[in-house]
Amino acid sequence: MAVRGKWIAAVALVATACSGGSSDGSGGGAGGAALPVLGAQPVYNLAKVELVSSVKAQGSCDALAERLRRLGDEHVGPYGFGWGGYYGPMVPPVGPYRMRRSAVSDSVGGQASAATEKSLPLSEGGDGSFSGTNNQEAGVDEADTVKTDGKQMYLLRDNRLLVVDVSAGGAGAKVRGSLTFDDASPTSMLLADGVVMVFSQRYIDPSAPEVKQVKDRLWRMGAPRTQVAMVDVSNPDAPTVTDTVDIDGDLAAARMVGGRAHLAMRFTPLGLPFVVPQSQIGEDTARDMNRRIVRDAPLEQWLPHLWRDGKRSDLVDCDSVWIPDTFAGVQMTSIVSVPMGARVETSAVSLLAPGETVYASSTSMYVTAQAWFDQQTIGENSDEWPKPSEWKTAVHRFSIGDAQPGYVASGTVPGTVRNSFSLGEVDSHLVVATTIGLPWNSTDDEKSKSQLTTLSTDGTTLVERGSVTDLGAGETIQSVRIIGKRAYLVTFRQTDPFFVVDLSDVAAPKLVGELKLLGYSGYLHPVSDDLILGIGRDANEKGADQGMAATLFDVSDPASPKAVGRWTQPGAYSDVEWDHHSFLYWAKTATAFVPATVYDQASGGGQLVALSTDGNALTERGRVSITQGNVGETQCAKVGGDQIAATLGGKSGIIPTGGFIQLCGPNQAKGAVGMSCMDVSDDMIESYAGKTREQLGFGADTAIQMCTPDVVRTIERTIVVGDTLWTLAGDVLQANDLATLAAGPQVQLG
């Protein structure tokens, strides 16, 4: 590999050797098994981990490779980098305490450049006649599965990009064009000026014939990659891919500022063929072999690459790779900048540290992860694992204002973040809300509490400026919203403290108001300068789940916040708690559109609830359900009754009541109205029928699907275009009257 310039090593975790506390050790080993004793190495106490300024210039790619090999040699063990070859922090992740399913989001946002003290995220797009993605903050667009320019709607469904013309309202809406990604799974996209940037997950199958033909051995390795495809949608009838590249690793987040996308990528070094001992006796030998593997590894195996047509190029230059002075793990976090256009042109910066949660402003991107401690130094005695109260979060700041992203600074805060809403910017200072400890610990010294910390950049270090501590003792943060010069936090265990923190002086943030309610808000949305809407859970005095709830908070007097409206729905939940893109607030009618899944089928299953905040009150305007239409309608040939027995060897009992099997030709759209359809694989056919596909007379170009009736059709997205409220659920896009909520025509996407 050619020399690409000098290497700069900077800022990192400094570990101090001392004894740790107690933990159940659930983060180590398969099934939570205790780690073996690995010799006389220091044990890192996470409570003593700090980030300090230290900049070194190594001068060349050779020096970079040597530094990486030396770090690897010092920290590799008999199981690779960690138990089972794990490459990142081994602390078990702390999920916020919830009464229902996990609610982690990777969403990021930016600090708006508004002149007013309180800047609200806008739901309107373009000229204000249509809604955009529900972004965390104004000025930073977030990748999502649905985008619109007010005329066309772009949707990712399965492995297809669909273009739906919605310019004429519900009656004239139709699918104009589609694009299929055969060897990738689209996950999200960005839209700007007739170009859609589609992000897909890819996994290279080393045994595939087309892969075997590629000479580059790194390409042939089975590894996750992220495909970035530029799609020209200027002709809605024929969306066309103009360029495609693969980037090594997983996409943690993608955001767009001013026509330039910024990707946060996570990469694990490729092709380090570590050995694993078969017993504890073989650990010394395995460690020695793994050290040799690391010492011999070339630079290209440590760094992520960009691939175009199977040909490798450098994603990041050596002088844009930053390495901690003290080991933080070998996972590489890269910020990749890509302008929207016909061709994928990248510039990148990398840091040798893991990245989990991502937050972006219009000028900076912050990546956080639980601070590293070296599990290779931990013995089988569980008392050596750090206490939850000692866990810290590492925060890394990158600049994204220019064409070339850059590394800026790092720091740590105590505790763990919930999601990207736990971070925000106030006058270029970073604000981070964290929970310290676990809420279910019974001992006084391990009792959980939350904290808000402000940090500023001092050289290459994020240093603490101020903090508000001891929030919600025994509870965990459920939601955070940082707006202008205030932060709003909700913690929960049995009651819902709603905290208001004044951030006008970042060196001395102050808790100025608190309100206690039953239940909690899992998502907070500003509807005006003085009103905050919370979506979450209702609870009784003992903290038991009572269903879905929405609360309207009046914060006009921050010292005395009030709940001026409350709405509840027993036996229901909302995806908004973990997917804020499913929420829409339409300011022109002062209406929040909140998806709700109601367990009582008599109430309609998946619904959209319209909540009015007009008059500083919270009232229900009405509800929208996705009507089923012609349930079972399909372009394919149905196989039912006696035909099921003939087709699948008499095992007709595999089809539930109301379901069927269908045969779809190459030119027929798969799926069926009001049905959930899945492809029946060749292995499944042989298992059901006792015969192969060929023996049953089905050609390779015939798709066999098993379809069952939908039980609940969850509304995934809500979009306003003109006077039409569009609701998306599965393969149905339904038009509704914005004023009356009356259901109108549907567009079938299957």
XYZ file of C-alpha atoms in Angstrom:
750
model
C 0.000 0.000 0.000
C 1.417 3.390 -0.953
C 2.474 5.951 1.585
C -0.376 8.426 1.920
C 0.996 10.994 4.339
C 1.792 11.441 7.964
C -0.220 9.768 10.689
C -1.498 11.611 13.706
C -2.307 9.764 16.896
C -4.424 11.583 19.440
C -6.552 11.673 22.538
C -7.582 8.489 24.169
C -8.633 6.475 27.135
C -6.054 6.327 29.923
C -6.585 3.294 32.124
C -5.442 3.072 35.725
C -4.830 -0.342 37.246
C -6.789 -1.105 40.405
C -9.436 -3.474 41.648
C -13.064 -3.367 40.477
C -16.413 -3.918 42.126
C -19.012 -6.619 41.613
C -21.246 -7.526 38.718
C -23.006 -10.570 37.406
C -20.537 -10.747 34.518
C -23.299 -11.245 31.978
C -21.340 -9.455 29.287
C -18.540 -11.994 29.084
C -18.513 -15.296 27.263
C -21.207 -17.380 25.689
C -24.182 -17.696 27.962
C -22.591 -15.311 30.477
C -19.756 -17.694 31.368
C -16.965 -16.307 33.521
C -13.738 -15.363 31.779
C -10.621 -17.417 32.469
C -7.622 -16.015 34.324
C -5.284 -14.627 31.677
C -2.152 -13.954 33.672
C -0.663 -11.093 35.626
C -2.031 -8.143 33.682
C -3.508 -4.953 35.179
C -7.243 -4.719 35.771
C -8.775 -1.491 34.491
C -11.187 0.286 36.793
C -13.683 2.091 34.588
C -14.244 4.704 37.273
C -10.666 5.923 36.695
C -10.846 6.086 32.904
C -10.275 9.569 31.560
C -9.542 11.187 28.229
C -6.511 13.439 28.030
C -4.894 15.461 25.292
C -1.968 13.758 23.571
C -1.059 14.294 19.923
C 1.673 12.365 18.139
C 2.774 12.465 14.515
C 3.947 9.099 13.183
C 4.773 10.316 9.698
C 3.789 7.480 7.341
C 1.455 4.569 6.620
C 4.288 2.274 7.690
C 4.264 3.933 11.101
C 0.489 3.589 11.246
C 0.692 -0.118 10.470
C 3.361 -0.602 13.109
C 1.279 1.222 15.704
C -1.775 -0.931 14.935
C 0.236 -4.135 15.099
C 1.778 -3.125 18.404
C -1.624 -2.333 19.897
C -2.998 -5.615 18.653
C -0.016 -7.543 20.011
C -0.508 -5.986 23.444
C -4.221 -6.760 23.673
C -4.922 -9.914 21.697
C -5.633 -13.014 23.740
C -6.416 -16.702 23.249
C -9.885 -15.760 21.978
C -8.830 -12.851 19.771
C -9.679 -9.327 20.883
C -11.904 -10.313 23.767
C -13.938 -13.303 24.699
C -14.871 -15.075 21.451
C -12.957 -12.509 19.369
C -15.150 -9.547 20.356
C -13.810 -6.241 19.110
C -15.504 -3.607 21.264
C -16.295 -2.737 24.886
C -17.294 -5.784 26.884
C -19.546 -3.984 29.357
C -23.092 -5.387 29.009
C -25.179 -2.659 27.320
C -27.589 -0.819 29.595
C -31.058 -0.597 28.070
C -33.308 2.094 29.555
C -35.926 0.607 31.857
C -39.164 0.158 29.921
C -42.512 -1.423 30.550
C -42.569 -2.723 27.004
C -40.231 -3.566 24.168
C -36.793 -2.048 23.497
C -36.828 1.523 22.332
C -33.359 2.367 21.083
C -33.002 4.763 18.145
C -29.902 5.814 16.317
C -31.438 9.064 15.183
C -29.351 12.194 15.072
C -30.132 15.830 14.609
C -28.519 19.241 14.376
C -28.537 22.552 16.197
C -30.621 24.944 14.165
C -29.062 28.241 13.212
C -32.126 30.247 14.220
C -31.925 33.643 15.829
C -34.502 32.824 18.493
C -33.553 31.123 21.732
C -35.913 28.203 21.065
C -35.697 26.653 17.627
C -38.257 23.965 16.835
C -37.794 21.203 14.276
C -40.019 21.797 11.275
C -42.336 19.127 9.888
C -42.987 21.016 6.655
C -40.933 20.339 3.555
C -40.115 22.649 0.663
C -42.707 25.432 0.523
C -44.592 24.104 3.555
C -47.239 22.258 1.515
C -46.006 18.810 2.481
C -44.426 17.117 5.477
C -40.849 15.952 5.678
C -39.148 13.419 7.909
C -39.660 14.012 11.630
C -36.054 15.018 12.272
C -34.600 15.563 15.707
C -33.693 19.162 14.942
C -34.035 21.620 12.086
C -31.408 21.718 9.375
C -30.260 18.092 9.520
C -32.201 15.551 7.466
C -32.300 11.961 8.688
C -32.268 8.871 6.496
C -35.603 7.050 6.467
C -37.618 4.501 4.499
C -40.009 7.129 3.076
C -39.250 10.497 1.467
C -41.281 12.935 -0.621
C -40.718 16.110 -2.620
C -44.408 17.025 -2.562
C -45.100 15.463 -5.944
C -43.585 12.021 -5.814
C -43.302 9.763 -2.813
C -40.311 7.434 -2.567
C -40.702 4.254 -0.534
C -38.415 1.368 0.326
C -40.416 -1.872 0.411
C -38.509 -5.144 0.800
C -35.713 -4.915 -1.789
C -37.407 -2.298 -3.984
C -37.475 1.468 -4.332
C -40.961 2.571 -5.417
C -41.903 5.944 -6.891
C -45.543 6.877 -6.258
C -47.104 9.935 -7.899
C -49.186 11.739 -5.246
C -49.389 15.129 -6.959
C -53.060 14.709 -7.928
C -54.254 13.518 -4.514
C -55.677 10.144 -3.615
C -57.825 9.598 -6.691
C -54.954 10.033 -9.131
C -52.156 8.419 -7.124
C -50.302 5.530 -8.726
C -46.969 3.736 -8.771
C -44.909 5.373 -11.515
C -41.684 3.402 -11.347
C -39.736 0.876 -9.318
C -36.178 -0.287 -8.902
C -35.141 -3.688 -7.526
C -31.918 -4.256 -5.597
C -31.150 -7.887 -6.320
C -28.086 -8.407 -4.157
C -28.693 -5.932 -1.332
C -31.254 -5.144 1.358
C -32.174 -1.432 1.380
C -32.536 0.012 4.872
C -32.885 3.785 4.428
C -32.387 6.684 2.018
C -31.860 10.411 1.617
C -33.421 12.645 -1.053
C -32.210 15.888 -2.641
C -32.724 17.545 -6.038
C -33.929 14.534 -7.988
C -31.383 12.137 -6.474
C -32.087 9.401 -3.944
C -29.136 7.996 -2.018
C -30.068 4.457 -0.968
C -28.243 2.635 1.814
C -28.348 -1.152 1.800
C -26.881 -3.968 3.813
C -24.742 -6.428 1.909
C -22.983 -9.589 2.879
C -20.421 -10.986 0.487
C -20.824 -14.730 0.027
C -17.281 -16.081 -0.469
C -18.651 -19.154 -2.268
C -20.589 -17.221 -4.907
C -19.185 -17.749 -8.440
C -18.987 -14.024 -9.170
C -17.079 -13.477 -5.922
C -14.601 -16.261 -6.623
C -13.661 -14.507 -9.858
C -12.456 -11.423 -7.989
C -8.730 -11.662 -7.321
C -8.692 -9.392 -4.246
C -8.814 -11.715 -1.238
C -10.322 -9.019 0.990
C -13.308 -8.819 -1.362
C -13.813 -12.564 -1.101
C -14.049 -12.518 2.685
C -17.519 -12.966 4.095
C -18.082 -9.628 5.791
C -20.835 -7.059 6.214
C -20.727 -4.118 3.877
C -22.877 -1.062 3.299
C -23.900 -0.352 -0.270
C -24.365 3.283 -1.253
C -26.346 3.715 -4.474
C -27.078 6.978 -6.255
C -30.456 6.809 -7.990
C -31.600 9.387 -10.545
C -35.346 9.891 -10.033
C -35.783 12.865 -12.348
C -37.885 10.543 -14.528
C -40.400 9.011 -12.061
C -41.237 6.254 -14.541
C -37.673 4.988 -14.720
C -35.531 5.471 -11.600
C -31.963 4.683 -12.628
C -28.881 3.776 -10.626
C -26.051 6.053 -11.721
C -23.352 4.764 -9.371
C -22.889 2.176 -6.654
C -20.106 1.521 -4.161
C -19.645 -0.718 -1.148
C -18.079 0.485 2.088
C -16.682 -1.982 4.594
C -18.725 -2.164 7.793
C -22.144 -1.298 9.142
C -23.981 1.998 8.804
C -24.678 3.437 12.254
C -26.409 6.594 11.002
C -26.754 8.786 7.900
C -27.626 12.472 7.923
C -27.676 15.231 5.321
C -26.756 18.885 5.745
C -26.884 21.243 2.792
C -26.898 18.576 0.085
C -24.056 16.552 1.606
C -24.611 13.232 3.352
C -22.539 12.229 6.371
C -22.340 8.554 7.241
C -21.173 7.121 10.553
C -19.657 3.723 9.739
C -18.499 0.916 12.049
C -15.813 -1.452 10.814
C -14.186 -4.519 12.346
C -10.762 -5.499 10.934
C -10.977 -8.076 8.162
C -9.134 -11.312 7.753
C -7.520 -11.789 11.155
C -7.820 -15.592 11.341
C -7.636 -15.989 15.099
C -7.455 -19.456 16.585
C -9.606 -20.535 19.529
C -8.379 -23.034 22.143
C -10.417 -26.172 22.713
C -9.694 -26.089 26.446
C -8.062 -23.878 29.047
C -4.844 -25.862 28.668
C -4.419 -24.554 25.128
C -4.882 -20.866 25.938
C -1.176 -19.993 26.112
C -0.545 -21.580 22.723
C -3.599 -19.866 21.205
C -2.477 -16.508 22.579
C 0.984 -16.909 21.068
C -0.476 -17.832 17.669
C -2.905 -14.910 17.734
C -0.092 -12.495 18.605
C 1.820 -13.775 15.570
C -1.262 -13.257 13.374
C -1.604 -9.671 14.579
C 2.101 -8.891 14.155
C 2.006 -10.114 10.542
C -1.246 -8.376 9.560
C -0.769 -5.800 6.751
C -2.266 -2.332 7.060
C -5.067 -3.083 4.584
C -6.573 -5.599 7.021
C -6.959 -2.958 9.729
C -8.602 -0.186 7.694
C -12.011 -0.011 5.965
C -12.090 0.248 2.185
C -14.331 1.413 -0.602
C -15.235 -1.064 -3.359
C -16.419 -0.245 -6.869
C -17.014 -3.124 -9.283
C -15.072 -5.456 -6.999
C -11.999 -3.202 -7.013
C -10.650 -1.867 -3.745
C -9.572 1.690 -3.001
C -8.696 3.517 0.201
C -11.642 4.918 2.133
C -9.448 6.924 4.487
C -5.921 8.327 4.178
C -3.306 7.546 6.786
C -3.155 11.174 7.917
C -6.898 10.990 8.654
C -6.660 7.996 10.992
C -6.645 8.810 14.701
C -5.613 6.311 17.352
C -5.994 6.468 21.129
C -2.825 6.416 23.194
C -4.428 3.728 25.317
C -6.330 0.871 23.757
C -10.059 1.464 23.187
C -10.800 -1.589 21.020
C -9.961 -2.348 17.401
C -13.300 -1.416 15.889
C -12.854 1.553 13.570
C -15.439 4.354 13.482
C -15.397 6.414 10.290
C -17.264 9.549 9.308
C -17.752 9.472 5.548
C -18.896 12.553 3.645
C -20.718 12.043 0.323
C -22.228 14.918 -1.715
C -25.563 14.150 -3.369
C -25.014 13.671 -7.097
C -24.653 11.213 -9.922
C -21.467 9.614 -8.584
C -20.460 8.472 -5.108
C -17.474 10.619 -4.152
C -16.237 10.132 -0.591
C -13.956 11.783 1.929
C -13.471 10.263 5.359
C -11.845 10.392 8.775
C -11.434 7.391 11.099
C -10.917 6.812 14.816
C -9.801 3.514 16.324
C -12.686 3.297 18.790
C -16.154 1.719 18.716
C -19.248 3.751 17.898
C -22.794 3.038 19.040
C -25.021 6.121 19.329
C -24.718 9.000 16.848
C -25.833 12.615 17.098
C -25.214 15.337 14.497
C -25.563 19.081 14.400
C -25.111 21.157 11.264
C -21.363 21.360 11.896
C -20.438 18.372 14.075
C -21.133 14.677 14.405
C -20.767 13.003 17.794
C -20.282 9.276 18.227
C -20.618 7.633 21.629
C -19.891 4.187 23.021
C -19.461 2.677 26.431
C -15.919 3.352 27.552
C -13.540 0.473 26.975
C -12.123 -1.766 29.622
C -9.873 -4.599 28.590
C -11.677 -7.872 29.238
C -8.478 -9.787 28.562
C -7.301 -8.572 31.971
C -10.419 -9.742 33.777
C -10.146 -13.030 35.636
C -12.874 -15.548 36.292
C -13.676 -13.817 39.594
C -16.776 -11.735 38.844
C -15.766 -9.186 41.512
C -13.259 -7.832 39.015
C -15.970 -6.613 36.651
C -16.777 -2.907 36.984
C -19.896 -1.941 38.896
C -22.723 -0.435 36.824
C -22.138 2.809 38.739
C -18.601 2.867 37.270
C -19.649 2.560 33.636
C -18.835 5.557 31.504
C -19.649 6.741 28.007
C -16.907 7.872 25.639
C -17.885 10.733 23.326
C -15.980 11.578 20.130
C -16.563 14.767 18.154
C -15.998 15.078 14.395
C -16.366 18.158 12.194
C -18.662 17.854 9.170
C -18.976 21.460 8.060
C -16.413 21.160 5.264
C -15.981 18.755 2.367
C -13.388 16.832 4.389
C -14.666 15.629 7.772
C -12.166 15.832 10.615
C -11.543 14.517 14.080
C -11.938 17.192 16.773
C -11.934 15.901 20.346
C -12.935 13.171 22.797
C -14.167 12.972 26.375
C -16.158 10.852 28.794
C -19.260 11.280 30.885
C -20.468 9.030 33.702
C -23.257 6.564 32.956
C -24.904 5.540 29.697
C -26.995 7.373 27.107
C -30.462 6.250 26.025
C -30.286 7.332 22.368
C -29.273 10.301 20.232
C -31.882 12.523 21.893
C -29.670 12.297 24.980
C -27.245 14.636 23.193
C -27.587 18.162 21.905
C -25.676 21.380 21.263
C -26.051 24.742 22.983
C -23.854 27.517 21.600
C -21.402 24.917 20.203
C -21.213 23.192 23.600
C -22.248 19.565 23.906
C -24.981 18.541 26.350
C -25.263 14.873 27.345
C -27.905 13.230 29.559
C -26.975 9.875 31.101
C -28.208 7.341 33.645
C -25.713 6.000 36.171
C -26.272 2.515 37.527
C -29.274 0.224 37.164
C -32.750 0.983 38.558
C -33.369 -2.535 39.842
C -30.302 -2.698 42.113
C -31.370 -2.820 45.738
C -28.197 -1.676 47.480
C -27.903 1.995 48.317
C -24.455 2.365 46.699
C -25.777 0.999 43.391
C -29.001 2.989 43.299
C -29.461 4.496 39.841
C -29.584 8.214 39.175
C -29.354 10.441 36.145
C -27.199 13.382 35.228
C -26.934 16.141 32.633
C -23.399 17.221 31.699
C -22.189 20.093 29.540
C -18.853 19.831 27.723
C -16.701 22.176 25.705
C -13.824 21.519 23.346
C -10.391 22.278 24.755
C -7.762 21.311 22.217
C -8.485 17.677 21.475
C -10.369 17.027 24.695
C -14.036 17.415 25.555
C -13.905 18.820 29.082
C -16.769 19.114 31.534
C -18.089 22.643 32.007
C -20.972 21.950 34.353
C -23.533 19.378 35.402
C -26.858 18.726 37.081
C -26.654 15.548 39.149
C -28.873 13.223 41.188
C -31.895 13.368 38.904
C -34.540 10.667 39.406
C -32.957 8.547 42.140
C -33.709 4.869 41.527
C -35.017 5.618 38.029
C -33.786 5.585 34.434
C -34.004 8.212 31.698
C -36.849 7.450 29.306
C -36.706 10.518 27.071
C -34.728 13.712 26.550
C -35.263 16.773 24.379
C -32.714 19.586 24.185
C -34.221 22.705 22.628
C -32.552 26.095 22.541
C -31.379 26.908 26.067
C -33.394 24.241 27.843
C -33.320 20.495 28.350
C -36.370 18.398 29.193
C -35.871 14.967 30.750
C -38.217 12.196 31.823
C -37.137 9.399 34.155
C -39.263 6.491 35.318
C -39.608 3.587 37.684
C -43.026 4.098 39.254
C -43.735 7.773 38.598
C -42.801 10.106 35.768
C -40.637 13.041 36.899
C -40.571 15.633 34.118
C -37.488 17.807 34.646
C -36.722 21.228 33.167
C -33.053 22.261 33.090
C -31.901 25.794 32.274
C -28.882 25.751 29.930
C -28.471 29.498 29.435
C -25.155 29.268 31.329
C -23.460 26.080 30.120
C -20.920 26.339 32.938
C -23.691 26.245 35.505
C -26.784 24.411 34.222
C -29.642 24.492 36.713
C -32.605 22.277 37.491
C -35.396 24.834 37.548
C -38.595 22.784 37.424
C -40.040 19.334 38.115
C -43.415 17.676 37.714
C -44.357 14.158 38.859
C -46.984 12.091 37.056
C -47.881 8.424 36.801
C -46.363 6.596 33.823
C -43.732 8.110 31.581
C -43.099 9.780 28.232
C -40.817 7.786 25.915
C -40.707 10.531 23.274
C -40.887 14.320 23.694
C -41.866 16.659 20.868
C -41.945 20.479 20.969
C -45.214 21.750 19.502
C -44.507 25.407 20.353
C -42.108 27.442 22.472
C -44.275 26.771 25.510
C -45.731 23.307 24.870
C -44.076 19.885 24.881
C -45.991 16.754 23.885
C -44.953 13.467 25.463
C -45.862 10.040 24.051
C -45.390 6.993 26.255
C -47.052 4.779 28.838
C -49.729 5.153 31.455
C -49.154 3.510 34.860
C -50.819 3.103 38.226
C -49.393 4.044 41.634
C -47.253 0.886 41.665
C -45.782 1.559 38.224
C -47.773 -1.204 36.496
C -48.407 -0.714 32.794
C -51.875 0.665 32.007
C -51.505 1.220 28.271
C -50.598 4.083 25.982
C -50.598 7.723 27.104
C -49.956 11.203 25.728
C -49.297 14.247 27.921
C -49.193 17.921 26.972
C -46.763 19.899 29.145
C -46.965 23.666 29.542
C -43.417 24.966 30.092
C -44.110 28.672 29.716
C -42.986 28.954 33.335
C -39.992 26.592 33.460
C -39.975 26.701 37.251
C -43.499 25.338 37.362
C -44.219 22.951 34.446
C -47.832 21.787 34.225
C -49.667 18.935 32.546
C -52.478 20.727 30.704
C -53.711 17.715 28.761
C -53.769 13.938 29.127
C -54.945 11.213 26.738
C -54.836 7.477 27.390
C -55.674 4.273 25.529
C -55.726 1.071 27.607
C -54.342 -2.033 25.937
C -52.322 -0.137 23.318
C -48.771 0.884 22.491
C -47.103 3.202 19.993
C -44.013 2.685 17.869
C -43.179 6.363 18.462
C -41.323 5.389 21.639
C -38.576 3.682 19.621
C -39.155 5.093 16.121
C -39.735 8.835 16.158
C -40.025 8.841 12.353
C -43.483 7.303 12.769
C -44.663 10.497 14.523
C -45.909 13.580 12.680
C -46.869 16.974 14.067
C -48.639 19.182 11.528
C -48.367 22.713 12.890
C -50.875 24.219 10.438
C -53.699 22.357 12.132
C -51.979 21.960 15.535
C -52.409 18.185 15.223
C -50.165 15.333 16.279
C -50.581 12.081 14.372
C -49.600 9.163 16.570
C -49.688 5.503 15.432
C -51.296 3.197 17.975
C -51.565 -0.574 18.019
C -54.610 -1.585 20.029
C -54.697 -5.149 21.346
C -58.507 -5.186 21.410
C -59.316 -6.170 17.832
C -62.788 -4.672 18.182
C -61.017 -1.310 18.398
C -59.368 -1.763 15.033
C -55.843 -3.079 15.643
C -53.434 -0.677 13.955
C -54.699 2.894 14.031
C -53.541 6.478 13.672
C -54.744 8.775 16.440
C -55.092 12.492 15.673
C -54.500 14.586 18.824
C -55.199 18.303 18.717
C -53.057 20.672 20.793
C -55.107 23.727 19.822
C -56.010 26.011 22.713
C -53.275 24.604 24.955
C -55.341 21.469 25.491
C -55.070 17.874 24.312
C -58.120 16.401 22.607
C -58.675 13.542 20.202
C -59.829 14.663 16.766
C -60.388 11.218 15.378
C -58.691 8.054 14.140
C -57.570 6.529 10.889
C -57.425 2.807 10.111
C -56.051 1.177 7.001
C -59.112 -0.373 5.422
C -58.555 -3.826 4.001
C -60.162 -3.285 0.599
C -60.292 -6.448 -1.503
C -58.599 -8.794 0.957
C -56.739 -11.572 -0.830
C -56.553 -9.759 -4.164
C -53.377 -10.805 -5.969
C -51.799 -10.952 -9.393
C -50.645 -14.505 -8.744
C -52.433 -17.834 -9.122
C -53.965 -19.090 -5.883
C -53.707 -22.720 -4.869
C -56.351 -23.777 -2.353
C -58.592 -26.604 -1.146
C -57.766 -29.931 -2.760
C -55.023 -28.253 -4.742
C -53.105 -27.590 -1.520
C -53.032 -31.290 -0.798
C -51.929 -32.063 -4.324
C -49.275 -29.352 -4.269
C -47.752 -29.972 -0.873
C -48.220 -33.681 -0.446
C -51.478 -33.625 1.496
C -50.217 -31.398 4.322
C -52.938 -28.797 3.923
C -53.000 -28.146 7.674
C -50.025 -25.816 7.334
C -52.304 -23.134 5.876
C -54.254 -21.203 8.568
C -57.918 -20.363 8.147
C -58.355 -17.776 5.418
C -54.875 -18.351 4.003
C -53.658 -19.794 0.735
C -50.618 -20.693 -1.327
C -49.984 -18.766 -4.519
C -47.745 -19.213 -7.535
C -46.183 -16.020 -8.924
C -44.608 -15.806 -12.336
C -41.592 -13.597 -13.136
C -43.787 -10.712 -14.346
C -46.301 -10.828 -11.500
C -46.096 -8.731 -8.333
C -45.841 -10.924 -5.270
C -47.988 -10.396 -2.180
C -51.729 -10.007 -1.708
C -54.052 -7.325 -0.324
C -54.559 -7.627 3.423
C -52.260 -10.643 3.636
C -48.790 -11.357 4.945
C -47.016 -13.436 2.298
C -43.696 -15.224 2.602
C -41.682 -17.099 0.030
C -41.643 -20.866 0.475
C -38.027 -21.958 0.080
C -36.915 -25.091 -1.731
C -36.045 -26.670 1.612
C -39.514 -25.881 2.961
C -41.169 -27.334 -0.158
C -39.275 -30.584 0.230
C -40.049 -30.684 3.954
C -43.787 -30.092 3.435
C -44.329 -32.130 0.283
C -41.613 -34.745 0.477
C -40.716 -33.796 -3.078
C -38.387 -31.316 -4.682
C -39.555 -28.261 -6.594
C -38.697 -29.983 -9.867
C -40.589 -33.134 -8.913
C -43.675 -31.002 -8.231
C -43.368 -29.403 -11.670
C -42.392 -25.861 -10.607
C -39.793 -24.004 -12.617
C -37.044 -21.904 -11.097
C -38.779 -18.722 -12.286
C -41.942 -19.464 -10.277
C -42.149 -18.017 -6.766
C -44.223 -20.045 -4.309
C -45.705 -17.965 -1.486
C -47.674 -18.811 1.625
C -50.153 -16.046 2.523
C -51.967 -15.591 5.828
C -54.438 -12.875 6.864
C -52.996 -9.819 8.582
C -53.943 -9.628 12.240
C -52.781 -6.079 12.950
C -51.745 -3.622 10.252
C -49.435 -1.169 12.016
C -49.262 2.314 10.540
C -45.576 2.936 9.898
C -45.507 6.454 8.460
C -47.777 9.460 8.088
C -47.183 12.058 5.352
C -49.081 15.215 4.465
C -49.179 16.388 0.840
C -51.560 19.264 0.196
C -54.979 18.347 1.605
C -54.237 14.639 1.787
C -53.036 12.710 4.800
C -51.199 9.607 3.579
C -50.850 6.602 5.853
C -48.485 3.724 5.096
C -48.910 0.211 6.480
C -47.189 -2.761 4.914
C -47.959 -2.816 1.196
C -50.850 -0.328 1.402
C -50.559 3.445 1.000
C -53.922 5.000 1.877
C -55.175 8.525 1.168
C -57.197 10.208 3.918
C -58.841 13.604 4.005
C -56.639 15.866 6.127
C -59.596 17.806 7.530
C -62.079 14.998 8.218
C -59.688 11.983 8.385
C -62.096 10.080 6.132
C -60.423 7.137 4.372
C -60.019 7.426 0.615
C -58.349 5.530 -2.249
C -55.447 3.150 -1.742
C -52.285 2.435 -3.680
C -51.226 -1.212 -3.540
C -47.464 -1.507 -3.240
C -47.145 -5.303 -3.235
